[in-house]
């Protein structure tokens, strides 16, 4: 009887102790929309993932994070692991990426043709936040955002990180992030190198689906005076990948590493530079302006039973955005404009004529 009484007293004391330490959960702030709000008040279906969520996931690339931790579905585009297709809201993996706008620090990654956005150049270790808006996309993201908007924000912190992993088939990846942040200056440098000797044959000579990736980025933000912030960012990504074509279900069950009906070799390079500023006129009124240019080049060779087919193109994208924002205790108002001009020049080859596409 004494033991039962002591146990009851102990449980009562523990319950009282736990009830005294209440925990308050704060709602996350949604920043992808023109006017910031918290997740409890937003009318959009939004998923928010923080730097801590990404670190706990222990993923090797952003596509793996999307597949394992979010409601998104991704799949390599014709076998290319660096430019994967994705689906939101049931638009389908095949063409769903054409209805999703993806932005990194406000810069659009979408192409003016049917080529998927390349997210392989973004190291998970350099990401601070991911927001996925699955409704009202065309309002917040503009053209091509029928299914939704994915907004990726990179880190601006004092972190210093180096990470690497290795595995079979000559797989290796190394990444780094070095940041500095104070009242005047925020600066960061990051990069990644990844390679694999491949796990699947692409031709009868025993060649495999090798791939390699090298990226680098620099971000600067400086406040010469308290009311003005100046921004500069630049980055590049270089990929070289060989990937095999399709095989039947029976072939896959027999040997998933065997060669397919064709294979493709592609080199895909991107460079980006952008500048921006924010000027606070007073405590309620501010002006934002950002301009950036992206250059991309793609050179691919497809070999099949019908013979070789080569395709090469250069892209040049110019984007700008500006807004005037007014905020007080009763009203939040944002008025602005987003502009985009894109151009693709396909080169003449033995298999096709040169042409230009603009948007």
Coordinates of C-alpha atoms in Angstrom, one line a residue:
X1 CA 0.0 0.0 0.0
X2 CA 2.9 2.4 0.8
X3 CA 4.5 1.7 -2.6
X4 CA 1.2 2.5 -4.4
X5 CA 0.9 5.7 -2.5
X6 CA 4.4 6.8 -3.2
X7 CA 3.9 6.1 -7.0
X8 CA 0.8 8.2 -7.0
X9 CA 2.5 11.1 -5.3
X10 CA 5.4 10.9 -7.8
X11 CA 3.1 10.9 -10.8
X12 CA 1.2 13.8 -9.4
X13 CA 4.4 15.8 -8.8
X14 CA 5.6 15.0 -12.4
X15 CA 2.3 16.1 -13.9
X16 CA 2.4 19.3 -12.0
X17 CA 6.0 20.0 -13.1
X18 CA 5.2 19.3 -16.8
X19 CA 2.1 21.5 -16.8
X20 CA 4.1 24.4 -15.3
X21 CA 6.4 24.3 -18.4
X22 CA 4.0 25.3 -21.2
X23 CA 5.3 25.3 -24.8
X24 CA 4.1 28.0 -27.2
X25 CA 4.4 27.2 -31.0
X26 CA 4.8 30.2 -33.2
X27 CA 3.4 30.1 -36.7
X28 CA 5.9 30.3 -39.6
X29 CA 6.0 33.4 -41.7
X30 CA 5.2 33.0 -45.4
X31 CA 7.5 35.2 -47.5
X32 CA 6.8 33.9 -51.0
X33 CA 3.7 36.1 -51.4
X34 CA 3.9 39.8 -52.2
X35 CA 2.8 40.6 -48.7
X36 CA 4.3 38.6 -45.8
X37 CA 1.8 36.7 -43.6
X38 CA 1.8 33.8 -41.2
X39 CA 0.8 30.3 -42.1
X40 CA -2.3 30.4 -39.9
X41 CA -3.7 33.4 -41.8
X42 CA -2.7 32.6 -45.4
X43 CA -5.4 31.6 -47.9
X44 CA -2.9 29.5 -49.8
X45 CA -2.0 25.8 -49.3
X46 CA 1.7 26.3 -48.3
X47 CA 4.5 24.0 -47.2
X48 CA 7.5 25.6 -45.4
X49 CA 10.8 23.8 -44.7
X50 CA 13.5 25.4 -42.7
X51 CA 17.3 24.9 -42.7
X52 CA 16.9 22.6 -39.7
X53 CA 14.4 20.4 -41.6
X54 CA 16.9 20.1 -44.5
X55 CA 19.8 19.2 -42.2
X56 CA 17.8 16.6 -40.4
X57 CA 16.8 14.9 -43.7
X58 CA 20.4 14.1 -44.5
X59 CA 19.8 14.2 -48.3
X60 CA 22.4 14.3 -51.0
X61 CA 20.5 16.7 -53.3
X62 CA 17.4 18.8 -53.4
X63 CA 15.5 16.4 -55.6
X64 CA 15.9 13.7 -52.9
X65 CA 14.5 16.2 -50.3
X66 CA 11.5 17.0 -52.4
X67 CA 10.7 13.3 -52.9
X68 CA 11.2 12.2 -49.3
X69 CA 10.1 15.2 -47.2
X70 CA 7.5 17.1 -49.3
X71 CA 4.3 16.5 -51.3
X72 CA 6.2 17.0 -54.6
X73 CA 7.1 14.1 -56.9
X74 CA 10.3 14.3 -59.0
X75 CA 11.7 12.0 -61.7
X76 CA 14.8 12.2 -63.9
X77 CA 14.0 13.7 -67.3
X78 CA 14.6 10.9 -69.8
X79 CA 17.2 9.6 -67.3
X80 CA 19.0 12.8 -66.7
X81 CA 19.5 13.1 -62.9
X82 CA 20.5 16.9 -63.0
X83 CA 17.3 18.3 -64.7
X84 CA 14.5 16.3 -63.2
X85 CA 10.8 16.8 -63.9
X86 CA 8.4 17.4 -61.0
X87 CA 4.7 17.4 -60.2
X88 CA 2.4 19.5 -58.0
X89 CA -1.4 19.3 -57.7
X90 CA -1.6 16.2 -60.0
X91 CA -0.4 18.0 -63.2
X92 CA 1.7 14.9 -63.9
X93 CA 5.4 14.3 -63.8
X94 CA 5.6 14.4 -67.6
X95 CA 4.5 18.1 -68.1
X96 CA 4.0 19.3 -64.5
X97 CA 7.2 21.3 -64.4
X98 CA 5.8 23.5 -67.2
X99 CA 3.2 24.7 -64.7
X100 CA 5.5 25.4 -61.7
X101 CA 7.5 28.5 -61.2
X102 CA 10.7 28.0 -59.3
X103 CA 12.6 30.9 -57.8
X104 CA 15.9 31.2 -56.0
X105 CA 16.2 34.4 -54.0
X106 CA 13.5 35.8 -56.3
X107 CA 15.2 34.7 -59.5
X108 CA 13.2 32.5 -61.8
X109 CA 14.8 29.2 -63.0
X110 CA 12.1 28.4 -65.7
X111 CA 13.1 28.0 -69.3
X112 CA 11.3 29.4 -72.3
X113 CA 11.1 25.9 -73.9
X114 CA 10.1 22.5 -72.5
X115 CA 13.4 21.9 -70.7
X116 CA 12.9 21.4 -67.0
X117 CA 14.4 23.7 -64.4
X118 CA 17.9 22.6 -63.3
X119 CA 18.0 22.4 -59.5
X120 CA 21.0 20.1 -59.2
X121 CA 23.3 23.1 -58.9
X122 CA 21.7 24.1 -55.6
X123 CA 23.5 22.4 -52.7
X124 CA 21.1 21.5 -49.8
X125 CA 23.7 22.9 -47.4
X126 CA 23.3 26.4 -48.8
X127 CA 19.5 26.5 -48.4
X128 CA 17.9 28.4 -45.6
X129 CA 14.3 28.0 -46.5
X130 CA 11.9 26.3 -49.0
X131 CA 8.3 27.4 -49.5
X132 CA 5.9 25.5 -51.7
X133 CA 2.7 27.4 -52.6
X134 CA 0.1 25.0 -54.1
X135 CA -2.7 27.5 -54.8
X136 CA -3.0 31.0 -56.3
X137 CA 0.3 30.3 -58.0
X138 CA -0.4 32.4 -61.1
X139 CA -1.1 35.4 -58.8
X140 CA 2.1 35.1 -56.8
X141 CA 4.4 33.6 -59.5
X142 CA 3.1 35.0 -62.8
X143 CA 3.3 33.2 -66.1
X144 CA 3.7 29.4 -65.9
X145 CA 2.6 29.1 -62.2
X146 CA -0.7 27.4 -62.7
X147 CA 0.2 24.5 -60.4
X148 CA 2.2 26.5 -57.9
X149 CA 5.3 28.3 -56.9
X150 CA 8.5 26.9 -55.2
X151 CA 10.5 29.7 -53.5
X152 CA 14.1 28.8 -52.4
X153 CA 16.0 31.2 -50.1
X154 CA 19.8 30.7 -49.7
X155 CA 21.6 31.2 -46.4
X156 CA 23.0 34.5 -45.2
X157 CA 24.7 33.6 -42.0
X158 CA 28.0 33.2 -40.2
X159 CA 28.1 29.4 -40.8
X160 CA 31.3 27.8 -42.0
X161 CA 30.6 24.3 -43.2
X162 CA 32.4 21.5 -45.2
X163 CA 30.6 18.3 -46.1
X164 CA 31.4 15.3 -48.2
X165 CA 30.3 11.7 -48.9
X166 CA 31.6 8.8 -51.0
X167 CA 30.3 5.5 -52.2
X168 CA 30.6 2.7 -54.7
X169 CA 30.9 3.1 -58.4
X170 CA 33.3 6.0 -57.9
X171 CA 30.6 8.2 -56.3
X172 CA 31.9 11.3 -54.5
X173 CA 30.5 14.7 -53.4
X174 CA 32.1 17.6 -51.6
X175 CA 30.5 20.9 -50.7
X176 CA 31.4 24.0 -48.7
X177 CA 29.7 27.2 -47.3
X178 CA 31.5 30.1 -45.8
X179 CA 29.5 33.1 -44.5
X180 CA 29.8 36.3 -42.7
X181 CA 27.1 38.6 -41.3
X182 CA 27.2 41.9 -39.3
X183 CA 25.2 45.1 -39.2
X184 CA 26.8 46.4 -42.4
X185 CA 27.8 43.5 -44.5
X186 CA 26.4 40.0 -45.3
X187 CA 28.6 37.8 -47.5
X188 CA 28.8 34.2 -48.4
X189 CA 30.7 31.9 -50.8
X190 CA 29.6 28.3 -51.5
X191 CA 30.4 25.5 -53.9
X192 CA 30.0 21.9 -54.7
X193 CA 31.7 19.1 -56.8
X194 CA 30.0 15.8 -57.5
X195 CA 30.9 12.8 -59.7
X196 CA 29.9 9.3 -60.3
X197 CA 31.3 6.6 -62.6
X198 CA 27.8 5.3 -63.2
X199 CA 25.9 2.2 -62.4
X200 CA 24.3 1.3 -65.8
X201 CA 25.7 0.5 -69.2
X202 CA 24.9 2.9 -72.0
X203 CA 26.4 1.1 -75.0
X204 CA 27.8 -2.3 -76.1
X205 CA 31.4 -1.1 -75.4
X206 CA 30.8 -1.1 -71.7
X207 CA 30.6 2.6 -71.1
X208 CA 28.5 3.7 -68.1
X209 CA 26.2 6.5 -67.3
X210 CA 28.9 8.8 -65.8
X211 CA 28.1 12.2 -64.5
X212 CA 29.8 15.2 -62.9
X213 CA 28.7 18.5 -61.6
X214 CA 30.6 21.6 -60.4
X215 CA 28.9 24.7 -58.9
X216 CA 29.9 28.0 -57.2
X217 CA 28.1 31.0 -55.9
X218 CA 28.8 34.3 -54.1
X219 CA 26.3 36.6 -52.4
X220 CA 26.9 40.1 -51.0
X221 CA 24.6 42.5 -49.3
X222 CA 26.0 45.9 -48.0
X223 CA 24.3 48.8 -46.1
X224 CA 26.4 51.9 -46.7
X225 CA 23.8 53.8 -44.7
X226 CA 21.0 52.6 -42.5
X227 CA 18.2 53.2 -45.0
X228 CA 19.9 51.6 -48.1
X229 CA 20.9 48.0 -48.8
X230 CA 22.9 47.1 -52.0
X231 CA 23.0 43.5 -53.2
X232 CA 25.2 41.5 -55.6
X233 CA 25.1 37.8 -56.5
X234 CA 26.8 35.6 -59.0
X235 CA 27.0 31.9 -59.7
X236 CA 27.7 29.1 -62.1
X237 CA 26.9 25.4 -62.6
X238 CA 28.6 23.0 -65.1
X239 CA 27.3 19.5 -65.7
X240 CA 28.6 16.7 -67.9
X241 CA 26.3 13.6 -67.9
X242 CA 25.8 10.4 -69.9
X243 CA 22.5 8.7 -69.4
X244 CA 20.9 5.6 -71.0
X245 CA 17.5 5.3 -72.7
X246 CA 14.5 3.2 -71.6
X247 CA 14.3 -0.5 -71.2
X248 CA 11.3 -2.8 -70.8
X249 CA 9.9 -4.1 -67.5
X250 CA 11.2 -7.5 -68.4
X251 CA 14.7 -6.2 -69.1
X252 CA 14.7 -4.3 -65.8
X253 CA 13.7 -7.3 -63.8
X254 CA 16.5 -9.3 -65.5
X255 CA 19.3 -6.7 -65.2
X256 CA 18.5 -3.1 -64.4
X257 CA 22.1 -2.0 -65.3
X258 CA 21.9 -3.1 -68.9
X259 CA 22.0 -0.7 -71.8
X260 CA 18.8 0.7 -73.3
X261 CA 17.6 1.5 -76.8
X262 CA 19.7 4.7 -76.9
X263 CA 21.9 7.0 -74.8
X264 CA 22.5 10.7 -74.5
X265 CA 25.6 12.7 -73.7
X266 CA 25.0 16.3 -72.6
X267 CA 27.0 19.3 -71.4
X268 CA 24.9 21.9 -69.7
X269 CA 26.3 25.1 -68.3
X270 CA 24.7 28.1 -66.6
X271 CA 26.0 31.5 -65.3
X272 CA 24.1 34.1 -63.4
X273 CA 24.8 37.6 -62.2
X274 CA 22.3 39.9 -60.4
X275 CA 22.2 43.3 -58.6
X276 CA 19.5 44.8 -56.4
X277 CA 18.8 47.4 -53.8
X278 CA 16.3 48.2 -51.1
X279 CA 15.7 51.8 -50.0
X280 CA 13.7 52.7 -46.9
X281 CA 12.2 56.2 -47.5
X282 CA 10.8 56.2 -44.0
X283 CA 9.4 53.7 -41.5
X284 CA 6.4 52.9 -43.6
X285 CA 7.6 53.3 -47.2
X286 CA 10.3 51.3 -49.1
X287 CA 11.4 50.6 -52.6
X288 CA 12.8 47.3 -53.9
X289 CA 14.6 46.8 -57.3
X290 CA 16.4 43.7 -58.6
X291 CA 17.9 43.0 -62.1
X292 CA 19.6 39.8 -63.2
X293 CA 21.0 38.0 -66.3
X294 CA 21.3 34.3 -66.9
X295 CA 23.2 32.6 -69.7
X296 CA 22.8 28.9 -70.4
X297 CA 24.3 26.6 -73.0
X298 CA 23.3 23.0 -73.8
X299 CA 25.1 20.6 -76.1
X300 CA 23.7 17.1 -76.4
X301 CA 24.2 14.1 -78.6
X302 CA 21.7 11.2 -78.7
X303 CA 22.7 7.9 -80.2
X304 CA 20.1 5.3 -81.1
X305 CA 19.2 2.6 -83.7
X306 CA 18.2 5.5 -86.0
X307 CA 21.7 7.0 -85.8
X308 CA 23.2 10.0 -83.9
X309 CA 21.3 13.2 -83.4
X310 CA 23.0 16.4 -82.1
X311 CA 21.3 19.4 -80.6
X312 CA 22.9 22.6 -79.3
X313 CA 21.4 25.9 -78.0
X314 CA 22.3 29.0 -76.1
X315 CA 19.9 30.8 -73.8
X316 CA 20.0 34.4 -72.5
X317 CA 17.5 35.6 -69.9
X318 CA 17.1 39.1 -68.6
X319 CA 14.8 39.6 -65.6
X320 CA 13.9 42.7 -63.5
X321 CA 11.5 43.3 -60.7
X322 CA 10.5 46.4 -58.7
X323 CA 8.0 47.2 -56.0
X324 CA 6.9 50.0 -53.7
X325 CA 5.8 48.7 -50.3
X326 CA 3.8 50.6 -47.7
X327 CA 3.2 49.1 -44.2
X328 CA 1.6 50.6 -41.2
X329 CA -0.5 49.3 -38.3
X330 CA -3.7 49.2 -40.4
X331 CA -2.6 48.6 -44.0
X332 CA 0.0 46.6 -46.0
X333 CA 0.2 47.5 -49.7
X334 CA 2.6 46.4 -52.4
X335 CA 2.6 47.7 -55.9
X336 CA 5.2 46.6 -58.4
X337 CA 6.1 44.9 -61.7
X338 CA 8.0 41.8 -62.9
X339 CA 9.7 41.8 -66.3
X340 CA 11.3 39.0 -68.3
X341 CA 12.9 38.7 -71.7
X342 CA 14.2 35.3 -72.9
X343 CA 16.0 34.2 -76.0
X344 CA 17.1 30.8 -77.2
X345 CA 19.3 30.3 -80.3
X346 CA 19.6 26.7 -81.6
X347 CA 22.7 26.1 -83.7
X348 CA 22.7 24.5 -87.1
X349 CA 23.8 20.9 -87.2
X350 CA 23.8 18.0 -89.6
X351 CA 20.4 17.1 -88.3
X352 CA 18.7 20.5 -88.1
X353 CA 18.7 24.2 -89.1
X354 CA 19.4 27.1 -86.8
X355 CA 16.4 28.9 -85.2
X356 CA 15.6 31.5 -82.6
X357 CA 12.9 31.5 -80.0
X358 CA 11.9 34.5 -77.9
X359 CA 9.6 35.2 -75.0

